[in-house]
XYZ file of C-alpha atoms in Angstrom:
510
model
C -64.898 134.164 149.590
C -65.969 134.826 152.632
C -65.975 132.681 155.973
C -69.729 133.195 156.378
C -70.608 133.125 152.613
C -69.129 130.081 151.819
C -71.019 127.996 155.201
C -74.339 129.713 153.737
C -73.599 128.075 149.785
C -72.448 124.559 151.901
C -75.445 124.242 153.719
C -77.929 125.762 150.937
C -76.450 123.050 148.781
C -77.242 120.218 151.216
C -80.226 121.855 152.070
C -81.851 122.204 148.647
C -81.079 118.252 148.143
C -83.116 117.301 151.098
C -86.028 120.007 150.191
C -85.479 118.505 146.609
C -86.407 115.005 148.020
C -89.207 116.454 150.534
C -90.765 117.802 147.862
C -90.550 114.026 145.954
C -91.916 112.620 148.997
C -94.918 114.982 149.135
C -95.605 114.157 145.913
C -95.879 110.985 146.000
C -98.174 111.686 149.292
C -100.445 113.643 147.079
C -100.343 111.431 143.889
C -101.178 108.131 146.164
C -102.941 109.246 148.823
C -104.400 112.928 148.078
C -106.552 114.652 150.569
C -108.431 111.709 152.124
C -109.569 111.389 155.745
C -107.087 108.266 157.101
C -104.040 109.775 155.157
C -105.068 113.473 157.088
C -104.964 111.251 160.309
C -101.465 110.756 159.236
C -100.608 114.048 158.645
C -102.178 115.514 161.894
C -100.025 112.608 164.012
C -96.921 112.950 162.784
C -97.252 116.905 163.110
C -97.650 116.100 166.852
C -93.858 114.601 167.172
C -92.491 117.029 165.194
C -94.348 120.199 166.987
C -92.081 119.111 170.019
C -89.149 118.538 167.556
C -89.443 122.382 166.225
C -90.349 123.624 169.920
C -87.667 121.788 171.995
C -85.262 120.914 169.711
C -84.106 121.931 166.654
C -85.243 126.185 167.712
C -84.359 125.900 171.174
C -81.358 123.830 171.106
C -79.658 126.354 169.054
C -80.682 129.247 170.727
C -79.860 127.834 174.002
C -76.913 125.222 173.285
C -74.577 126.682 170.293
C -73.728 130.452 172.328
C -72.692 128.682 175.631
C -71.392 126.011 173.456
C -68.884 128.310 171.446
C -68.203 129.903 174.215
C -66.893 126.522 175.925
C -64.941 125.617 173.627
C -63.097 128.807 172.775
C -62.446 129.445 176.309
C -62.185 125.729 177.891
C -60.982 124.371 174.814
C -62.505 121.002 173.234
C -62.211 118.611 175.668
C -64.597 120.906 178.728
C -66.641 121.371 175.712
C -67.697 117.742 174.881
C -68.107 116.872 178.377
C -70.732 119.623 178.464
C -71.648 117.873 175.204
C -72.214 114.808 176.792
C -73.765 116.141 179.588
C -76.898 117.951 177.338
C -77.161 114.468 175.341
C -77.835 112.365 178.558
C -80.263 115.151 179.677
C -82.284 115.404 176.581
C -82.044 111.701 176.475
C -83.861 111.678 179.718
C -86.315 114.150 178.936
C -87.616 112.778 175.533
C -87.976 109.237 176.797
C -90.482 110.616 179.653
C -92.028 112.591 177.372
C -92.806 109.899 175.095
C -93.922 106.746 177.611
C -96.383 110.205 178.764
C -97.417 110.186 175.530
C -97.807 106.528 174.840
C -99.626 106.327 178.304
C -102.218 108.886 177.459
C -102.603 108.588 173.421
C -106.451 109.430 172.995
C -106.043 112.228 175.821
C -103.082 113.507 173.644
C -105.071 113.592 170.210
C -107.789 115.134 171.489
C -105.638 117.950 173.071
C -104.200 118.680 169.360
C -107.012 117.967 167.086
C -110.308 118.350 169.221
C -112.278 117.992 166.072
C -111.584 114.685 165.114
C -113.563 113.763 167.886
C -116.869 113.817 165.530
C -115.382 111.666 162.939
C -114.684 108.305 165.161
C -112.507 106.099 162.495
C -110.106 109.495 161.619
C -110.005 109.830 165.914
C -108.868 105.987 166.048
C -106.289 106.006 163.034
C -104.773 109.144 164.437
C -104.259 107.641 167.926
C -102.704 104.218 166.582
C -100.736 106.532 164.420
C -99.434 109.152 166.643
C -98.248 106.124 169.674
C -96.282 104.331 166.072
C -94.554 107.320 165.431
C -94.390 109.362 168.815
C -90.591 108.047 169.534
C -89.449 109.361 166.544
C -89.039 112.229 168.860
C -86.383 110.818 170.989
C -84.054 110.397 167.617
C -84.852 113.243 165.643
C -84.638 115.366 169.156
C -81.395 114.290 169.342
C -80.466 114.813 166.518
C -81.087 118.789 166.280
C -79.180 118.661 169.530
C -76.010 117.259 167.985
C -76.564 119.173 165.001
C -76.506 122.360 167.053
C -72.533 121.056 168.035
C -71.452 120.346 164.768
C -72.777 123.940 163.420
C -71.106 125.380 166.276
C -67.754 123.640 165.354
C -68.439 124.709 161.725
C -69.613 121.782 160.403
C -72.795 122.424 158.198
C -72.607 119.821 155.730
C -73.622 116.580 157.244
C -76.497 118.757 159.728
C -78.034 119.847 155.954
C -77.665 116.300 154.243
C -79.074 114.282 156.929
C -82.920 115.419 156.555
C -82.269 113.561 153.192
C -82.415 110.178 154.844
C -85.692 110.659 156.180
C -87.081 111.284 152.669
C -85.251 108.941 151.271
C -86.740 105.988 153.299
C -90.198 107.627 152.608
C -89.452 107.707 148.557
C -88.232 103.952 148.784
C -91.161 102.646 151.249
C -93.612 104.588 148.907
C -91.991 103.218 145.697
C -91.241 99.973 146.513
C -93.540 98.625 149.167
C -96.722 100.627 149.328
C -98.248 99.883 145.873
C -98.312 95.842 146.984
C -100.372 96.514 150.080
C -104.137 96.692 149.794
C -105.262 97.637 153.004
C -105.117 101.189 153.402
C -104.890 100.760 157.393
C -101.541 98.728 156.710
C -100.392 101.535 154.439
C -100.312 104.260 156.842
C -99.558 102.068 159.839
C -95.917 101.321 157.866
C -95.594 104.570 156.955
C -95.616 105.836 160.383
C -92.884 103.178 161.111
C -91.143 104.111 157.914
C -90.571 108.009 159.842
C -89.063 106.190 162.786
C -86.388 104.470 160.876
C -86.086 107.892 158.794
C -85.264 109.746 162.155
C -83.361 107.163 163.808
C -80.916 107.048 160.473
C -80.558 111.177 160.810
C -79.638 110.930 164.579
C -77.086 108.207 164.006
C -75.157 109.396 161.014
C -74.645 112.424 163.133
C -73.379 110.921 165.849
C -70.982 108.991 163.570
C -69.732 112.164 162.179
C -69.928 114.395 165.502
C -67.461 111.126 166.960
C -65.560 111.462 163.985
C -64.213 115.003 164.397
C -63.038 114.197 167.875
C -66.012 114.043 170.111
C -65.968 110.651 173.028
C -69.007 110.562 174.595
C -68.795 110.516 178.601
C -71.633 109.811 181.138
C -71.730 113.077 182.275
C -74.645 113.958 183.761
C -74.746 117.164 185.282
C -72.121 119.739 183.579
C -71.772 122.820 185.854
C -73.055 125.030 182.271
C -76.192 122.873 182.052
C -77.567 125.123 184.552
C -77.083 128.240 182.275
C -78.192 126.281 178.950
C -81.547 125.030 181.020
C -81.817 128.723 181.738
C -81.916 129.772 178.050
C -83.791 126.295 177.194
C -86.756 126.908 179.035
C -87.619 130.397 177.695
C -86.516 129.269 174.620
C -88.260 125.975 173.877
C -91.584 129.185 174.044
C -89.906 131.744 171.870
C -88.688 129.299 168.892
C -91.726 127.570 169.256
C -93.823 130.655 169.269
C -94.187 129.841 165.402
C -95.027 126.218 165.804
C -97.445 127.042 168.440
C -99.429 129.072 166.128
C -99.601 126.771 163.145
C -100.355 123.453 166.122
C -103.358 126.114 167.051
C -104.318 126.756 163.458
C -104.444 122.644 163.003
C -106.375 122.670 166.078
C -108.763 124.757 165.167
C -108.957 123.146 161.243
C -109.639 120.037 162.616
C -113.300 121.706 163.178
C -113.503 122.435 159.413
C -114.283 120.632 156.586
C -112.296 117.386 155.485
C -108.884 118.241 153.838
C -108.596 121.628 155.678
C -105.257 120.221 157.615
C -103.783 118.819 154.413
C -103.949 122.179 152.924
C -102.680 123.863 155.092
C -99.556 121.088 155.014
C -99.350 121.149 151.844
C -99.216 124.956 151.350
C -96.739 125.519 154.258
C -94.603 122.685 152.661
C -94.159 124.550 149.746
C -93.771 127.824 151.706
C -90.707 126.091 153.111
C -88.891 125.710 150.308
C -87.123 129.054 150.192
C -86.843 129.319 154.192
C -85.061 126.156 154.479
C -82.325 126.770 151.363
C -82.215 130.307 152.519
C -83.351 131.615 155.485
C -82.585 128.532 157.621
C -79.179 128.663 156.298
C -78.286 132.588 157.024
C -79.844 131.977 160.537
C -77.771 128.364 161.180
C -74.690 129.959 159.820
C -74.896 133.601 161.362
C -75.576 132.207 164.830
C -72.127 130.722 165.544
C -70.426 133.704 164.239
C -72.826 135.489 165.952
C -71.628 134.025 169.598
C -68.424 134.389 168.636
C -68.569 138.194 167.863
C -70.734 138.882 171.256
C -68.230 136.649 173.193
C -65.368 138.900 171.801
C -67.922 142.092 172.891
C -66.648 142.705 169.023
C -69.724 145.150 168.731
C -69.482 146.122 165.316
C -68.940 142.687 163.992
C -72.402 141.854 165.748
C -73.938 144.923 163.521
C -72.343 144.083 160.269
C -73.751 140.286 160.548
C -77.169 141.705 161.257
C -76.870 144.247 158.524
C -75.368 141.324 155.857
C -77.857 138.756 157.026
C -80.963 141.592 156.510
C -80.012 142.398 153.361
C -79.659 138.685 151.993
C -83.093 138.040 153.362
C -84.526 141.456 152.167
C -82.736 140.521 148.592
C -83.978 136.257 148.267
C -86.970 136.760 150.137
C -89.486 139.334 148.954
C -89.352 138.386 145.359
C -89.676 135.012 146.223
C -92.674 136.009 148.319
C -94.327 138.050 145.454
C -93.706 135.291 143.006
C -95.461 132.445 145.295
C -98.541 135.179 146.103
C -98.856 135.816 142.579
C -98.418 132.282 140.889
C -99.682 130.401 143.584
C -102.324 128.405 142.014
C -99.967 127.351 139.209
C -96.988 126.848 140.948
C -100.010 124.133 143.510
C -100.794 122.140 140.374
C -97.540 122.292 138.647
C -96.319 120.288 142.120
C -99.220 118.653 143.637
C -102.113 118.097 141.202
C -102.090 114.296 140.002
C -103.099 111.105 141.168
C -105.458 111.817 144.152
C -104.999 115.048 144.379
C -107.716 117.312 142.323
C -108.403 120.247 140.815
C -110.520 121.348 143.752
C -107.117 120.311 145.985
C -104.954 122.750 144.338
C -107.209 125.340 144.816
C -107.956 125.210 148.168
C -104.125 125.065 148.539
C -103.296 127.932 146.653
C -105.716 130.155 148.610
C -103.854 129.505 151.891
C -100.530 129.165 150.101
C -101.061 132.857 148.993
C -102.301 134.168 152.513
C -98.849 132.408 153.679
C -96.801 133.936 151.414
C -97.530 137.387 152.684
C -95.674 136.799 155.921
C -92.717 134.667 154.397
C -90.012 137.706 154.727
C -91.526 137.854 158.288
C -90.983 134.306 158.995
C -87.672 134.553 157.761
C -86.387 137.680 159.838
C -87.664 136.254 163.121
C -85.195 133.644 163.427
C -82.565 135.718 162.883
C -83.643 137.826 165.068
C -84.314 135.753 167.922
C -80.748 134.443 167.405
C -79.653 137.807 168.116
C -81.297 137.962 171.548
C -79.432 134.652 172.599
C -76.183 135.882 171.398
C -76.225 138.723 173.780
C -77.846 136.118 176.611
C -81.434 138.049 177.000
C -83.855 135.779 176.195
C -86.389 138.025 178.076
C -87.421 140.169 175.395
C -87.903 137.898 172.762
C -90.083 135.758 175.404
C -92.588 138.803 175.543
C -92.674 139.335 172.335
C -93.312 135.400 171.666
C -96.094 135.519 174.232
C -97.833 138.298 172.381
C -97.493 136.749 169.143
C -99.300 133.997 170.254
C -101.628 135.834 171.939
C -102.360 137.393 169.060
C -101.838 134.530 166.402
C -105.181 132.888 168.338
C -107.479 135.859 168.232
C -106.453 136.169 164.214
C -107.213 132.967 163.856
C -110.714 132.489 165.224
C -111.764 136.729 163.706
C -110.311 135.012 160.573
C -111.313 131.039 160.110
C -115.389 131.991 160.000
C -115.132 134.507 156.620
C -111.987 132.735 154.766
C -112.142 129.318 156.365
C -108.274 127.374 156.102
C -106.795 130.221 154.230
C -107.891 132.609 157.266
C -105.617 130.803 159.817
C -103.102 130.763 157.214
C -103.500 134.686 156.751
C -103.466 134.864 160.796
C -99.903 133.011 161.044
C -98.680 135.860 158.657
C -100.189 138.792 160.628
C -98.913 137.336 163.730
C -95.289 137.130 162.436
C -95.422 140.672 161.355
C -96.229 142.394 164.551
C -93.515 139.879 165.803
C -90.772 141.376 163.415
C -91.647 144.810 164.642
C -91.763 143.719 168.248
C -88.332 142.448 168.042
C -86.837 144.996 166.171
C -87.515 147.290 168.839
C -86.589 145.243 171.685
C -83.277 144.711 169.597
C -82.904 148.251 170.072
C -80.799 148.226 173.554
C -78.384 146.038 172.191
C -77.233 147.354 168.955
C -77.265 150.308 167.575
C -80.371 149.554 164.474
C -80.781 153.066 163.456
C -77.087 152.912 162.133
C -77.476 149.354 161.109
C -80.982 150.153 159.160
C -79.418 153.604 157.899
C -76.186 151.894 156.517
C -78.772 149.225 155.001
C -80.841 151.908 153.280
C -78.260 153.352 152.068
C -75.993 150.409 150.724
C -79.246 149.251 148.749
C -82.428 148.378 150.575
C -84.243 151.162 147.974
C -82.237 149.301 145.408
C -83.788 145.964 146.149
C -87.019 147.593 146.961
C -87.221 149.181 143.269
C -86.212 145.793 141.901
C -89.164 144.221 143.713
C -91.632 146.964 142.829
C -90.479 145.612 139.089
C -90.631 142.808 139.540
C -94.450 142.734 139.743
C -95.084 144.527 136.349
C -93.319 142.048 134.951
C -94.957 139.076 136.752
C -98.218 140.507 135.654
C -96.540 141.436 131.859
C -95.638 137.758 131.304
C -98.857 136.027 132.717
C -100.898 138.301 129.853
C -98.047 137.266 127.194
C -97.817 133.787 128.506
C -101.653 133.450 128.912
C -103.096 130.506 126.150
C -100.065 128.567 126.708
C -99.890 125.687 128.862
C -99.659 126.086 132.573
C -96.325 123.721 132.968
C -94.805 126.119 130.657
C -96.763 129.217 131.494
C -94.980 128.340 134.951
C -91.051 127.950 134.047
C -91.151 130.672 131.275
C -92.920 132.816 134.272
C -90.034 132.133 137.175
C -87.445 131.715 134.295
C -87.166 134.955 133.063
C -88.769 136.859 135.968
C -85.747 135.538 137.884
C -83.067 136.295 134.765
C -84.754 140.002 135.201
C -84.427 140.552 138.660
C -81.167 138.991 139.046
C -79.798 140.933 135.852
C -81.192 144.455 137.407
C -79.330 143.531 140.530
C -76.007 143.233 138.704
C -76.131 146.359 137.072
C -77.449 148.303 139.761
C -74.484 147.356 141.865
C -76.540 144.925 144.527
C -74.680 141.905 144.189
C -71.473 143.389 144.300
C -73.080 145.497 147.639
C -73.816 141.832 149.203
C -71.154 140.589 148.057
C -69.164 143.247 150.000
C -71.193 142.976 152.532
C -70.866 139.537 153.333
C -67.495 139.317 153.350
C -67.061 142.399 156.167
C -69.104 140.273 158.316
C-alpha cells in the first residue's frame, strides 16, 4: 500500500469517529434545543470564533506553515525545524490573545458586525453578546491547535490531528447528557454550553502538544525565527484565500440574520451535514497530499507534483459526485432521518433540506478548491489563488443578495455553490503555469474520468428506480435500502470496469 494511501485510510478513520460524534452532538442540539431563537444566538456566536479558526488557522496555517516547514526540516534537519516551531507558536500565541481582549473589549460592536440583524430582536442581540465574550477564547486553543496540527501532518503524523476534534464533541455529548437536562433555566443552559466549547478546545490543543512533545519536539522561547518572515509572507495572503470560503458562508449568516427566525440554524444544520463527506474525504486527500506535495516541489520532482494532482482529482472526482447526487436527491430524507425529533419539526427538516440540496450542488467544488489552493503554496505563489479568492468573494456577495429575495436561506446556500464553481475554474487556469494540466487532465480522461462519469450518470436512474420501488415503505428504511444498494451498485460497476484497480494504481505512483 501506498505511502499516501495508507495516511488518507489513517486519517479518514480518525476523521469519521469525530464526524461520527459531531453528528451525535448535533443531534442532541436539535432533539433539545431545535430551531429556537436563544439556542440560534448560540449558534451565530460560536460561528464567530471559529470563522477566525477556519480563516487564520486551520486553512492558512497549512498553506503557509507545513511547505516552509518540510522544507526546514529536510534541509536543516529537526532541531532548526522546531525552533522555527517554537518561534510560530509564540507568535500566534501573541496574535490570538490581542485578538481576543479586542474582542472582549468591543463585544456588542463585534455582534453587530457579524449578525446586523439581530439588532431588531433585543433578547437574541443580548444572549449572543454574553455568548460570543464566554466562548471567544476558545480561539486562542483551538488556533493553536491547527497550528501544531499543521507540524505533526508535516512530520507524518495524521492520527492524533484527526482524533482530537473528538474531544470537543465528546465534552458536548457528556455536558448535554449528563448536566443539561437538570438545569431549568434556558439562559444557564446555553451560558454552560458556551463554556463547555472552551474546555472542548482547550483539551484538543493540549493533547497535541503532549503528542507533538512526544515525538521529539522541546519547546524554546524563540521569538523571531529568521523563516517567520517567509511564513508571515504566505500567512497573510493566505489567512484571505483559505478563508475565501468562510468569508462567504460568515456573509451568508450575515445576511440570514435579516430573515426569518431559524434561517441561520438551517443553514448550520445543512452545511453540517454537507461536511460529512469533505471532512472523511476531501479534508483527508488535501491534509495528506500537501506534505507530499512540498516535498515533491522542494525536490523540483515535477512529475511527482502532476501524478499527486492527477491521483488526488480522481479520488475526489470518484467519492465526491455520487455523494453529491445522493445528498441533492435524498436530501429531505436523509434531514429527518438525522435531525427530525425532539424540537426539531417537520417544518425544520424541510427548510433544511432545501438549502442542504442547493449546497450539495457545489460539494465536488468545495472539495477541489482546497486541493487546489494547496497546490499554489507548494510552488510558493500565493498570488494567483489570492485573485481568484478576491473574486470569489466578490462574487459569492452579489449571488447572495440576486439570490436571498426569490429562494430566501436556500438562495445564499445556492450562492456559496456558484461561487465555488467559478473558483474551481479560476484556479484551474491559474494552475496552468505551473504544471502541465492538459497532460494531467488528458491522462485523467483517459485512465477513467468517462468511466466514473458513466457510473455517475447511473447512478441517478437508479436513485430515481429505487425511490419508485422503495416508495410506501418507511422513510428510515426507504433511506438505508436507498444508500445501501445505490452504493453496492456504484461501487460494484467500479470494480468491473477497472476504476478501483485505476486508483488504486494511481495512488500508489504518487
Amino acid at each position: 500500500m501506498s505511502r499516501k494511501l495508507r495516511n488518507i485510510g489513517i486519517f479518514s478513520f480518525f476523521t469519521i469517529i469525530s464526524r461520527l460524534l459531531g453528528f451525535v452532538r448535533v443531534i442532541l442540539f436539535t432533539l433539545f434545543f431545535g430551531t429556537s431563537e436563544m439556542f440560534e444566538a448560540f449558534l451565530a456566536a460560536f460561528q464567530i470564533p471559529n470563522f477566525f479558526r477556519m480563516t487564520f488557522g486551520e486553512g492558512a496555517l497549512n498553506g503557509a506553515v507545513v511547505p516552509i516547514y518540510t522544507e526546514v526540516r529536510l534541509k536543516r534537519g529537526d532541531e532548526e525545524a522546531h525552533r522555527l516551531a517554537s518561534s510560530v507558536i509564540l507568535s500566534l500565541s501573541f496574535l490570538f490573545l490581542i485578538m481576543t481582549l479586542i474582542v472582549l473589549i468591543f463585544t456588542p460592536q463585534v455582534t453587530y458586525l457579524f449578525l446586523p440583524g439581530f439588532a431588531k430582536t433585543p433578547l437574541k442581540f443580548w444572549m449572543s453578546v454574553l455568548l460570543l465574550k464566554i466562548m471567544f477564547p476558545y480561539l486562542i486553543f483551538i488556533g493553536l491547535a491547527a497550528v501544531t496540527m499543521a507540524f505533526l501532518n508535516s512530520t507524518g503524523k495524521f492520527a492524533v490531528s484527526a482524533f482530537s476534534p473528538c474531544l470537543l464533541n465528546l465534552v458536548f455529548i457528556v455536558y448535554i447528557f449528563c448536566f443539561l437536562p437538570e438545569i431549568n433555566d434556558p439562559v444557564l443552559k446555553l451560558t454552560l454550553l458556551g463554556l463547555t466549547a472552551l474546555i472542548g478546545g482547550a483539551l484538543q490543543f493540549f493533547l497535541q502538544q503532549w503528542w507533538f512533545k512526544r515525538i521529539g519536539f522541546r519547546f524554546t522561547p524563540v521569538l523571531w525565527h529568521p523563516e517567520l518572515a517567509r511564513i508571515l509572507k504566505l500567512f497573510l495572503p493566505t489567512a484571505l484565500i483559505y478563508g475565501a470560503s468562510q468569508i462567504n458562508l460568515m456573509v451568508s449568516r450575515m445576511i440570514a440574520s435579516f430573515l426569518p427566525s431559524g434561517s441561520i440554524s438551517y443553514l448550520y444544520f445543512a452545511n453540517h451535514l454537507l461536511q460529512l463527506p469533505m471532512g472523511v474525504f476531501s479534508v483527508a486527500i488535501v491534509s495528506v497530499s500537501l506534505p507530499m506535495l512540498s516535498e515533491a516541489t522542494a525536490g523540483k520532482r515535477d512529475e511527482a507534483v502532476a501524478a499527486n494532482i492527477q491521483s488526488s482529482l480522481l479520488l475526489n472526482y470518484f467519492l465526491m459526485v455520487p455523494l453529491a447526487i445522493l445528498i441533492y436527491l435524498q436530501a429531505a430524507p436523509m434531514v429527518q432521518f438525522v435531525f427530525e425529533r425532539g424540537k426539531f419539526s417537520h417544518l425544520d427538516t424541510l427548510n433544511t433540506a432545501w438549502a442542504l440540496k442547493y449546497y450539495a450542488v457545489g460539494l465536488f467544488f468545495f472539495s477541489i478548491n482546497r486541493l487546489l489552493e494547496s497546490v499554489f503554496y507548494a510552488f510558493r505563489d500565493p498570488k494567483t489563488p489570492l485573485k481568484v479568492a478576491i473574486c470569489t468573494i466578490i462574487m459569492n456577495i452579489g449571488l447572495n443578495l440576486l439570490l436571498v429575495k426569490p429562494f430566501l436561506h436556500a438562495g445564499l446556500a445556492m450562492g456559496n455553490s456558484l461561487a465555488a464553481i467559478f473558483q474551481s475554474f479560476a484556479l484551474v487556469y491559474g494552475l496552468s503555469r505551473h504544471v502541465p494540466l492538459r497532460k494531467v487532465f488528458t491522462e485523467a480522461l483517459n485512465l477513467g474520468i468517462w468511466k466514473i462519469t458513466l457510473m455517475n450518470l447511473l447512478l441517478v436512474l437508479v436513485i430515481y428506480a429505487l425511490d419508485s420501488i422503495f416508495a410506501g415503505a418507511g422513510v428510515y428504511f426507504k433511506l438505508t435500502a436507498i444508500i445501501g444498494i445505490s452504493a453496492i451498485l456504484y461501487l460494484a460497476a467500479g470494480y468491473f470496469l477497472g476504476v478501483t484497480e485505476i486508483l488504486r494504481r494511481s495512488l500508489r505512483e504518487s
